[in-house]
Amino acid sequence: MRKIYILLIAPAIFYGCKIGSTDIGDPVGEYKDDQKPRIVAGFPYFTKYKNPTAYIPLECYTDTGKALTGKAFANPCYVCHNGGNTPVDNAGDWENQINWLRFPSNDNPWLNAVAPEKTFEKILPDGKRWTELDIQQREIKDNRENITVSIDSWIRKNNWEEAYISKLSIGSDNPFSLGRYTLDLPPLYRWNGSGFERTGYIDSEGFIYTSETDHSDRTNTWWRAYDWKHFPGYFPTNGRIDSAMIRLPEIFRKENGQHSKDIYRINLSILECALKQIDENCDVEPLNTDILDRYGISYQILSDGIRFLKVPDRYVGDASGIAVWRLKTGGQKVGLYPVGTELAHPVYYIDPDWEIRPELGGKTGKIKEFRYMKKVVMQDISSSGEEEEGASYPVYDNGLILNDPQTWLMGGWIEDRDGSLRPQTEEEMAFCIACHGAISGTVDNTFSFWRKLPKLSGWKDTDYGYHGDVKDIKYWTDQIDNIEDINASGYLGKIAGIYNPKDYGEYQLYFTLSNGIDHFRSNREGVCRILGYDLYDKSTDRCTGSSGSVPYSDASDLLSIKSQKNILTDPSLIGYLNPDGSIKQSLFLPSKERAYGLDGRYIQVVLSQQFVYGRDLFATAFGTKDGGNSLEGEDFYRLKITGPGLEEEGLIAVFKTLLGF
């Protein structure tokens, strides 16, 4: 049974941070000598880290409204802590919405968000700030190194391509190491001297090759890009723009020892259904029906794909001996990735001129990070299906680390000071541990493949709605009455109760429960675009557009669950949908000025190399001491003792009602 630790002890037990302030000593000093993690209230507290709770993300420091107004009115926590999307992913952790501050920090350690004056904007001996962003000139000054960097020049450096050509690797060949991964994924985008372009390494079905002209089995990397409906709040307009790729082990790509793209397509389709926890009536891309017949797979031919009337119990080809489903006690089927599955996740800078080339979905040739995962162990789901949470001790090997339940090997590169890629350090990788292991908002510790867009529309790189195929209905479904949704309650956790996807879109619900487009209510432009306005005018504090303008306070009220009139009670207020119900690209992607701000702010962190204090950034310090919505200091400590106020204000009851708990 998963252990829930509630902190009921005096504040004197806490280590490291000063209570009620953002002072945690020298934030750019050396690591402490103590290499052994302490266990505080049941949680690991890594004293060798500058940020001793690096595995708890900034999002967990969100003010629900209680700190600044005295009453909670926002609950973005439910997207990560809900009923469990599969029986294996911590089905009980929805209570973390209430207990989300019961961890051993005494303050918010993500200083880049709440106190950049202590990190990348700290005052140098000469009185200048370490780095300074001049958004008008679109440049950053590094006053320590006495250099000035142009944002445009920076994001036009094709560092992914350079890393691929150089065959960068993480891990090592030591017999006691975690292994080695050499970057074998060529870049999908580049700056060609006059604009960004998609490279020829990827074909129209998402397959990625080592040649831009020869797309054959000989050059196939067997990586395949997929498009997915992005997790609520994790949008480019909030600073996160990415691609996602998957590769199955070689045995899944072959039949009788020979590579076969048709066999591989079928196995990927079977896995897609399994991860979505659909065991019958599952719609996938067009497949070779001769092979389906040969393996006795029951199917129906659709105009744009295949419907598995019954999803096979085993894969096909040389992987036919591998079971698709894991069985819990009692016979319940659970779909998980097979051991050896690889996932890749490049994170890009945003193209400020994406509207000139919308087909690229805002991608550039410059990446901030390249993240990699490989499934190394199959979970034991024979008992309750809940994962045990305890003190996870990271094992680090030159950019590689294990996730919390130690089922996935995770690795990554991040930018060095000159913009080239380098392996992430142990503490930088610790940032990834818990989100890919200890929350219920995932499937098999992952966020994206189970949200893949349906059929062939999902086998391409993410373009954030350019093709009009992202809908604000529950997850990946084409139409809510489609037979694909017969088993919705099975693969959407407990989300199918009173909350009816016919009535509410997934994002529609998130925007209202969160009172914004991000977890921190920091993106005013995004709020305006939810309601159909183009821009946020800071000088007048109004949303503006071709249809007129409205005070921002009024716009915010229309996204409040506590308002009588909001986008749930009056869907006619929604302005982010096209006439066909698809989501506008402008909801996901920022305005030109906002894109420059997001890119420039991140470059400041790169120049200072202060990643251990956070990669989620705001235009200015956004802690509660500065009027923002990221808890810190006395506000953090007070809410840590009293709780976030969601129960008192009825927001947990709203969550349970809308989501059918």
XYZ file of C-alpha atoms in Angstrom:
661
model
C 0.000 0.000 0.000
C 1.256 3.471 -0.845
C 2.385 5.356 2.260
C 0.994 8.845 2.835
C 3.134 10.871 5.199
C 1.471 13.717 7.077
C 3.680 16.223 8.848
C 2.472 16.714 12.429
C 5.715 17.628 14.107
C 7.416 20.787 15.200
C 9.243 22.937 12.671
C 12.520 22.373 14.492
C 12.991 19.041 12.735
C 13.592 20.665 9.381
C 17.056 21.082 7.987
C 18.802 23.426 5.620
C 16.445 26.330 4.936
C 15.671 29.326 7.068
C 11.971 29.369 7.973
C 9.980 32.248 6.590
C 12.460 33.665 4.104
C 14.015 32.893 0.769
C 17.534 32.872 2.216
C 18.994 29.389 1.860
C 22.566 30.496 2.193
C 24.757 31.177 -0.793
C 22.576 29.981 -3.686
C 25.535 29.715 -6.015
C 27.946 28.235 -3.504
C 29.492 24.795 -3.336
C 27.657 21.581 -2.564
C 27.621 20.545 1.082
C 30.050 17.877 2.204
C 27.346 15.520 3.509
C 26.620 13.091 0.665
C 23.981 11.033 2.496
C 20.308 12.040 2.222
C 18.421 12.581 5.442
C 14.867 11.264 5.701
C 12.515 13.986 6.906
C 8.821 13.169 7.399
C 9.278 10.150 5.180
C 10.844 12.072 2.305
C 14.434 12.045 1.049
C 16.226 15.318 1.704
C 19.403 15.412 -0.355
C 21.788 17.573 1.605
C 24.427 17.315 -1.100
C 22.105 19.265 -3.407
C 21.868 23.038 -3.520
C 18.138 22.361 -3.866
C 17.661 19.485 -1.399
C 14.155 18.648 -2.649
C 14.852 18.906 -6.369
C 12.404 16.077 -7.048
C 9.448 18.266 -5.966
C 8.624 20.598 -8.892
C 7.838 24.288 -8.768
C 4.189 23.522 -9.567
C 3.801 22.070 -6.059
C 4.457 25.554 -4.652
C 1.405 27.076 -6.332
C -0.789 29.346 -4.247
C -4.427 28.263 -4.474
C -5.387 31.847 -3.692
C -5.359 31.383 0.058
C -2.008 33.082 0.638
C -2.807 36.306 -1.202
C -6.586 36.569 -0.748
C -7.322 34.417 2.289
C -9.526 32.021 0.304
C -8.687 29.264 -2.152
C -10.220 29.556 -5.608
C -7.841 27.597 -7.860
C -6.909 23.919 -7.922
C -4.513 23.018 -10.744
C -3.138 20.146 -8.632
C -5.737 17.664 -9.875
C -4.083 17.170 -13.280
C -1.134 15.392 -11.659
C -2.836 14.053 -8.535
C -6.144 12.465 -9.476
C -7.641 8.988 -9.489
C -4.923 7.199 -11.351
C -4.999 6.725 -15.117
C -4.123 3.062 -14.752
C -4.234 0.795 -11.721
C -0.450 0.894 -11.582
C 0.033 4.631 -11.199
C -0.743 5.583 -7.611
C -4.522 5.492 -7.741
C -4.803 7.063 -4.305
C -2.666 10.155 -4.610
C -5.526 12.568 -5.305
C -5.245 13.360 -1.574
C -2.002 15.150 -2.366
C -4.219 17.993 -3.518
C -4.887 18.538 0.177
C -1.542 17.451 1.590
C 0.637 18.878 -1.146
C 2.842 20.890 1.179
C 3.721 18.009 3.490
C 7.321 17.776 2.351
C 10.535 18.763 4.089
C 11.288 22.134 2.508
C 10.900 25.176 4.699
C 10.751 27.516 1.750
C 10.504 27.546 -2.030
C 13.917 26.445 -3.354
C 13.128 27.299 -7.007
C 14.859 30.656 -6.768
C 14.920 31.360 -10.503
C 11.146 31.794 -10.302
C 10.761 33.540 -6.963
C 14.110 35.233 -6.293
C 16.204 35.599 -9.466
C 18.092 38.376 -7.687
C 19.798 35.559 -5.771
C 20.765 33.552 -8.853
C 21.050 34.673 -12.475
C 20.337 38.340 -11.642
C 22.444 38.552 -8.482
C 24.434 41.753 -7.945
C 28.119 41.456 -8.823
C 30.884 43.290 -6.909
C 30.822 46.084 -9.508
C 27.128 46.729 -8.790
C 25.830 45.272 -12.045
C 23.487 42.317 -12.303
C 24.977 39.031 -13.458
C 22.649 38.892 -16.471
C 20.204 41.470 -17.801
C 17.442 41.035 -20.377
C 16.741 43.981 -22.674
C 13.499 42.944 -24.321
C 13.377 46.065 -26.507
C 16.792 45.336 -28.020
C 16.121 41.581 -27.853
C 19.424 40.840 -26.232
C 20.926 39.630 -22.964
C 23.994 41.030 -21.252
C 26.249 38.751 -19.234
C 28.041 41.308 -17.093
C 30.314 38.772 -15.451
C 31.742 37.648 -18.785
C 31.223 41.085 -20.384
C 29.360 39.728 -23.404
C 26.062 40.582 -25.097
C 23.936 37.887 -26.707
C 21.282 38.463 -29.374
C 18.156 36.350 -28.824
C 17.746 35.878 -32.578
C 21.341 34.736 -33.031
C 21.108 32.394 -30.063
C 17.991 30.521 -31.175
C 19.351 30.178 -34.726
C 22.275 28.033 -33.626
C 21.531 24.456 -34.691
C 22.881 22.820 -31.548
C 20.870 19.598 -31.953
C 22.406 19.077 -35.385
C 25.878 19.791 -34.003
C 25.354 17.294 -31.174
C 24.086 14.634 -33.573
C 27.058 15.036 -35.901
C 29.416 14.885 -32.907
C 27.740 11.665 -31.658
C 27.368 12.949 -28.116
C 26.706 10.294 -25.498
C 25.598 10.003 -21.884
C 26.369 7.221 -19.440
C 29.485 5.114 -19.724
C 30.832 1.709 -20.731
C 31.917 0.780 -17.220
C 30.598 -2.734 -16.391
C 28.952 -1.289 -13.272
C 27.428 1.686 -15.096
C 23.816 2.334 -16.020
C 24.731 1.971 -19.687
C 25.379 4.376 -22.524
C 23.136 6.208 -24.952
C 24.638 7.924 -27.991
C 22.444 10.557 -29.605
C 21.166 8.736 -32.695
C 18.201 10.993 -33.449
C 18.939 13.544 -36.189
C 17.424 17.021 -35.876
C 13.905 17.664 -37.096
C 14.451 21.426 -37.623
C 17.250 23.809 -38.553
C 17.961 27.442 -39.355
C 18.804 27.572 -43.072
C 20.137 31.127 -43.173
C 16.821 32.801 -43.903
C 14.290 30.903 -41.809
C 13.573 27.768 -39.835
C 12.708 24.644 -41.796
C 11.799 21.032 -41.183
C 14.643 18.739 -42.160
C 14.303 15.786 -44.501
C 15.154 13.281 -41.781
C 11.465 12.804 -40.902
C 8.838 11.498 -43.329
C 5.099 12.198 -43.537
C 4.305 9.322 -41.150
C 6.725 10.336 -38.410
C 9.490 7.817 -39.179
C 12.960 9.284 -38.688
C 15.968 8.337 -40.840
C 19.697 8.973 -40.882
C 19.429 10.309 -44.447
C 17.393 13.246 -45.711
C 16.964 11.665 -49.146
C 17.071 7.885 -48.655
C 14.081 6.766 -46.586
C 14.599 3.003 -46.529
C 14.889 0.297 -43.884
C 18.647 0.660 -44.244
C 18.581 4.252 -42.969
C 15.594 3.942 -40.623
C 16.420 4.776 -37.006
C 13.062 3.205 -36.035
C 12.362 6.267 -33.946
C 8.875 7.535 -34.725
C 7.521 10.967 -33.844
C 3.978 11.262 -32.535
C 1.595 14.146 -31.975
C -0.361 14.275 -28.748
C -2.817 16.407 -26.869
C -0.551 18.229 -24.469
C -0.927 17.883 -20.740
C -3.051 20.744 -19.345
C -0.951 23.828 -18.700
C 2.222 22.528 -20.353
C 1.934 24.662 -23.471
C 4.472 26.695 -25.493
C 2.785 29.912 -24.376
C 3.915 28.948 -20.870
C 7.469 28.266 -22.044
C 7.429 24.560 -22.985
C 7.557 23.509 -26.633
C 8.664 20.018 -27.555
C 8.596 16.927 -29.734
C 7.993 13.335 -28.656
C 9.350 10.133 -30.201
C 9.123 6.440 -29.407
C 11.213 3.433 -30.394
C 10.440 -0.190 -29.540
C 13.163 -2.846 -29.199
C 14.420 -4.539 -32.346
C 12.340 -7.676 -31.823
C 9.178 -5.577 -32.359
C 10.442 -4.379 -35.754
C 11.196 -7.779 -37.278
C 9.537 -10.905 -38.592
C 11.669 -13.989 -39.179
C 14.720 -11.890 -38.437
C 13.973 -9.351 -41.184
C 13.044 -5.729 -40.602
C 9.440 -4.937 -41.525
C 7.861 -1.515 -41.252
C 4.413 -3.161 -41.542
C 5.118 -5.383 -38.528
C 6.430 -2.380 -36.612
C 3.316 -0.318 -37.391
C 1.086 -3.081 -36.055
C 3.086 -3.441 -32.849
C 3.090 0.323 -32.275
C -0.683 0.354 -32.799
C -1.174 -2.499 -30.344
C 0.929 -0.640 -27.771
C -1.039 2.561 -28.379
C -4.283 0.761 -27.508
C -2.693 -0.934 -24.507
C -1.372 2.342 -23.066
C -4.825 3.860 -23.518
C -6.166 0.798 -21.665
C -8.544 -0.101 -24.521
C -8.880 -3.840 -25.076
C -11.554 -3.738 -27.766
C -12.872 -1.384 -30.454
C -9.643 0.604 -30.686
C -9.083 2.793 -33.761
C -5.549 3.019 -35.182
C -3.728 3.967 -38.384
C -4.112 1.959 -41.651
C -2.357 -1.409 -41.315
C -1.431 -4.345 -43.557
C -4.543 -6.525 -43.393
C -2.763 -9.577 -44.808
C -0.576 -9.629 -41.713
C -3.565 -9.025 -39.438
C -5.334 -11.994 -41.047
C -2.267 -14.170 -40.709
C -2.108 -13.515 -36.970
C -5.851 -13.986 -36.514
C -6.456 -10.422 -35.363
C -10.100 -9.333 -35.394
C -10.509 -5.964 -37.096
C -12.748 -3.657 -39.085
C -11.580 -1.509 -42.002
C -12.381 2.184 -41.570
C -12.163 4.929 -44.161
C -9.059 6.314 -42.448
C -7.658 3.391 -40.522
C -8.265 0.104 -38.767
C -10.404 -0.730 -35.760
C -9.166 -3.563 -33.582
C -12.419 -5.240 -32.583
C -10.353 -7.044 -29.979
C -6.877 -5.824 -29.180
C -4.483 -8.794 -29.432
C -3.111 -10.419 -26.297
C 0.316 -10.736 -27.920
C 2.420 -8.658 -30.261
C 3.190 -9.829 -33.802
C 6.318 -10.796 -35.725
C 9.352 -11.841 -33.742
C 7.706 -10.276 -30.663
C 4.752 -12.684 -30.832
C 5.936 -14.356 -27.633
C 5.538 -11.119 -25.659
C 2.251 -10.489 -23.850
C 0.489 -7.176 -24.458
C -1.330 -7.117 -21.134
C -0.213 -7.536 -17.555
C -2.809 -9.185 -15.343
C -3.627 -8.045 -11.839
C -4.958 -10.386 -9.211
C -8.530 -10.974 -10.325
C -7.673 -10.885 -14.014
C -7.865 -7.132 -14.692
C -5.804 -6.188 -17.748
C -3.234 -3.410 -17.543
C -1.360 -2.068 -20.563
C 2.270 -1.044 -20.009
C 5.306 -0.367 -22.188
C 7.438 -3.439 -22.902
C 10.909 -3.470 -21.370
C 13.370 -1.822 -23.744
C 10.969 0.877 -24.975
C 12.780 4.167 -25.606
C 11.265 7.650 -25.495
C 12.867 10.910 -26.656
C 11.833 14.459 -25.824
C 13.667 17.450 -27.300
C 12.658 20.792 -25.753
C 12.994 23.812 -28.067
C 13.259 27.553 -28.021
C 10.122 29.159 -29.441
C 10.162 30.779 -32.866
C 8.859 34.348 -32.284
C 7.841 34.430 -35.972
C 5.912 31.157 -35.861
C 2.926 32.783 -37.588
C 5.077 33.128 -40.740
C 5.684 29.352 -40.738
C 2.798 27.876 -38.694
C 3.313 24.397 -40.148
C 6.426 24.057 -37.945
C 4.394 24.568 -34.786
C 6.770 27.193 -33.395
C 9.870 24.939 -33.473
C 13.418 26.202 -33.988
C 16.741 24.517 -34.721
C 17.912 25.283 -31.187
C 16.972 23.029 -28.288
C 17.202 23.743 -24.580
C 17.349 20.093 -23.621
C 17.251 16.614 -25.071
C 15.583 14.152 -22.700
C 15.761 10.378 -23.040
C 14.051 7.465 -21.264
C 14.384 3.699 -21.522
C 12.157 1.159 -19.770
C 14.426 -1.177 -17.811
C 12.105 -3.054 -15.426
C 8.465 -4.146 -15.611
C 6.379 -3.098 -12.616
C 4.925 -5.659 -10.231
C 1.163 -5.141 -10.372
C 0.154 -8.406 -8.770
C -1.137 -6.748 -5.594
C -3.108 -3.539 -5.129
C -1.555 -1.938 -8.170
C -0.328 1.047 -6.219
C 3.329 1.910 -6.305
C 5.216 2.189 -3.063
C 6.585 5.623 -2.301
C 9.618 5.843 -0.091
C 13.057 7.352 -0.100
C 14.448 6.994 -3.580
C 18.227 7.221 -3.788
C 19.320 8.355 -7.239
C 22.076 6.481 -9.000
C 23.779 8.894 -11.377
C 26.059 8.047 -14.284
C 27.201 10.912 -16.542
C 23.755 12.209 -17.462
C 21.780 9.047 -16.629
C 19.620 8.444 -13.554
C 16.777 6.118 -12.511
C 13.238 7.359 -11.913
C 11.512 7.061 -8.539
C 10.213 3.453 -8.834
C 13.417 2.588 -10.732
C 11.560 1.236 -13.754
C 12.868 3.799 -16.254
C 16.385 4.947 -17.023
C 16.341 8.687 -17.676
C 19.016 10.760 -19.335
C 19.473 14.203 -20.692
C 21.587 16.901 -22.225
C 21.168 20.568 -21.424
C 22.820 23.719 -22.766
C 26.266 24.696 -21.658
C 27.148 28.363 -21.282
C 27.998 28.629 -24.983
C 24.704 27.060 -26.105
C 26.121 23.650 -26.979
C 24.720 20.536 -25.310
C 26.329 18.798 -22.327
C 25.212 15.913 -20.057
C 22.992 17.039 -17.204
C 24.450 16.799 -13.717
C 23.013 14.571 -11.007
C 21.071 17.392 -9.383
C 19.807 18.655 -12.737
C 18.525 15.138 -13.470
C 16.955 14.862 -10.004
C 14.510 17.470 -11.308
C 12.988 14.627 -13.399
C 12.724 11.884 -10.764
C 9.308 12.241 -9.170
C 7.165 13.492 -12.053
C 8.104 10.336 -13.940
C 7.391 8.017 -11.068
C 5.307 9.070 -8.114
C 2.147 10.751 -9.401
C -1.160 9.357 -10.609
C -1.546 11.703 -13.572
C 0.680 9.487 -15.712
C 0.404 6.116 -17.407
C 3.405 3.878 -16.748
C 5.232 6.964 -15.425
C 4.839 8.853 -18.742
C 2.780 11.813 -19.895
C 2.434 11.727 -23.657
C 2.079 8.491 -25.648
C -1.213 7.550 -24.005
C -2.449 10.987 -25.141
C -1.396 10.420 -28.762
C -3.845 11.824 -31.311
C -5.933 9.085 -32.937
C -5.030 7.110 -36.040
C -2.535 8.500 -38.563
C -3.101 12.095 -37.391
C -1.021 11.194 -34.351
C 1.967 9.927 -36.341
C 3.716 13.221 -37.080
C 5.687 15.741 -35.096
C 3.700 17.976 -32.785
C 2.409 21.073 -34.575
C 0.076 22.408 -31.878
C -3.096 22.287 -33.900
C -1.822 23.409 -37.302
C -3.731 20.546 -38.963
C -6.862 21.206 -36.901
C -6.740 17.786 -35.257
C -6.484 18.697 -31.560
C -9.955 18.798 -30.022
C -11.024 19.952 -26.583
C -12.885 16.785 -25.825
C -11.579 14.120 -23.554
C -7.998 13.289 -24.528
C -7.435 11.620 -27.881
C -10.968 10.826 -29.040
C -12.241 11.866 -32.472
C -15.889 12.126 -31.482
C -17.252 11.521 -28.030
C -19.892 9.104 -29.308
C -17.306 7.073 -31.198
C -17.294 3.391 -30.298
C -13.684 3.933 -29.205
C -15.048 5.492 -26.020
C -17.065 2.509 -24.824
C -14.375 1.751 -22.244
C -13.728 5.380 -21.267
C -14.127 4.735 -17.550
C -11.446 2.066 -17.760
C -8.663 4.088 -19.337
C -9.475 7.532 -18.002
C -9.305 6.469 -14.379
C -12.342 7.567 -12.383
C -12.912 10.561 -14.586
C -16.071 9.448 -16.393
C -18.616 9.962 -13.604
C -20.681 13.139 -13.269
C -18.023 14.979 -15.259
C -19.300 14.269 -18.756
C -16.903 14.920 -21.649
C -19.906 15.784 -23.812
C -20.478 18.777 -21.564
C -16.955 19.866 -20.675
C -13.697 19.816 -22.580
C -10.544 18.751 -20.769
C -8.901 22.148 -21.200
C -12.188 23.920 -20.508
C -12.282 22.230 -17.109
C -8.598 22.891 -16.418
C -8.825 26.591 -17.295
C -11.745 26.975 -14.882
C -10.385 24.947 -11.976
C -6.983 26.651 -12.372
C -8.358 30.146 -13.021
C -5.912 30.519 -15.888
C -3.938 28.819 -18.634
C -1.068 27.793 -16.345
C -0.692 26.512 -12.799
C 0.402 29.919 -11.499
C -2.151 32.247 -13.125
C 0.865 34.102 -14.527
C 0.022 34.161 -18.245
C -2.450 36.970 -18.811
C -2.083 36.795 -22.576
C -3.139 33.148 -22.422
C -6.234 34.011 -20.404
C -7.191 36.598 -23.010
C -6.788 34.043 -25.807
C -8.982 31.509 -24.011
C -11.781 34.063 -24.386
C -10.953 34.900 -28.008
C -8.952 38.104 -27.506
C -5.611 38.342 -29.285
C -3.424 40.155 -26.779
C -3.041 41.400 -23.253
C -2.321 45.137 -23.007
C -0.229 45.623 -19.886
C -0.518 49.425 -20.016
C -4.304 49.300 -19.653
C -4.613 45.877 -17.975
C -7.100 44.796 -20.618
C -7.606 41.943 -23.068
C -7.798 43.341 -26.592
C -8.760 42.024 -29.996
C -10.728 42.673 -33.158
C -13.974 42.290 -31.220
C -13.056 44.951 -28.674
C -11.529 44.827 -25.219
C -12.388 43.847 -21.665
C -10.729 44.538 -18.300
C -8.450 41.685 -17.312
C -10.223 41.294 -13.969
C -13.471 40.571 -15.826
C -11.714 38.049 -18.058
C -10.235 36.312 -15.026
C -13.668 36.057 -13.410
C -14.952 34.196 -16.474
C -12.355 31.496 -15.741
C -13.234 31.115 -12.066
C -15.056 28.060 -10.742
C -16.486 30.333 -8.047
C -18.160 32.668 -10.558
C -21.784 32.150 -11.472
C -20.883 32.870 -15.087
C -17.811 31.135 -16.455
C -16.756 29.064 -19.457
C -18.252 25.947 -17.853
C -21.684 27.421 -17.226
C -21.658 29.428 -20.476
C -19.538 27.717 -23.168
C -20.378 30.522 -25.610
C -17.635 32.486 -23.837
C -14.995 30.093 -25.180
C -12.869 31.741 -27.844
C -10.096 29.218 -28.442
C -11.988 26.850 -30.759
C -12.261 26.886 -34.535
C -15.743 26.455 -36.084
C -15.101 22.696 -36.457
C -14.325 22.343 -32.745
C -10.557 22.060 -33.136
C -8.266 24.169 -30.972
C -6.704 27.270 -32.480
C -2.933 27.243 -32.774
C -2.896 30.673 -31.136
C -4.073 29.157 -27.842
C -0.912 27.083 -27.579
C 1.634 29.487 -29.071
C 2.521 32.938 -27.719
C 2.595 36.342 -29.338
C 5.870 37.498 -30.845
C 6.741 39.715 -27.893
C 5.905 37.040 -25.351
C 8.011 34.498 -27.265
C 11.014 36.823 -27.164
C 10.497 37.270 -23.437
C 10.291 33.526 -22.795
C 13.366 32.804 -24.905
C 15.371 35.664 -23.439
C 14.567 34.847 -19.839
C 15.718 31.263 -20.344
C 18.959 32.368 -22.015
C 19.740 34.283 -18.813
C 19.667 30.984 -16.923
C 21.834 29.298 -19.551
C 24.483 32.014 -19.375
C 24.578 31.703 -15.589
C 24.178 27.870 -15.614
C 21.791 28.103 -12.654
C 19.500 25.261 -13.748
C 19.414 23.714 -10.281
C 17.193 26.620 -9.215
C 14.592 25.995 -11.874
C 13.741 26.005 -15.568
C 10.234 27.444 -15.150
C 10.531 31.207 -15.341
C 8.428 34.332 -15.209
C 8.994 37.816 -16.608
C 9.885 39.018 -13.101
C 10.162 37.457 -9.662
C 6.825 35.717 -9.158
C 6.862 34.716 -5.522
C 4.103 35.808 -3.162
C 6.371 38.484 -1.669
C 6.294 40.168 -5.091
C 2.562 39.705 -5.612
C 2.921 36.497 -7.622
C 1.364 33.108 -7.086
C 4.377 30.961 -6.207
C 4.512 30.357 -2.465
C 7.574 31.386 -0.498
C 8.663 32.645 2.882
C 6.025 33.095 5.575
C 3.246 32.353 3.073
C 4.761 28.970 2.283
C 5.287 28.075 5.916
C 1.808 29.207 6.979
C 0.056 27.178 4.292
C 2.323 24.257 5.057
C 0.830 24.167 8.550
C -2.793 25.060 7.718
C -3.161 23.469 4.279
C -4.080 24.956 0.900
C -7.705 25.732 1.766
C -9.245 23.604 -0.981
C -11.504 21.716 1.419
C -12.736 24.767 3.297
C -13.703 26.517 0.063
C -15.371 23.440 -1.405
C -12.892 22.993 -4.253
C -12.201 19.377 -3.356
C -15.950 18.760 -3.411
C -16.116 20.410 -6.839
C -13.244 18.230 -8.020
C -14.924 15.072 -6.739
C -18.262 16.024 -8.267
C -17.004 17.027 -11.695
C -14.617 14.109 -11.959
C -16.955 11.535 -10.449
C -15.143 10.610 -7.219
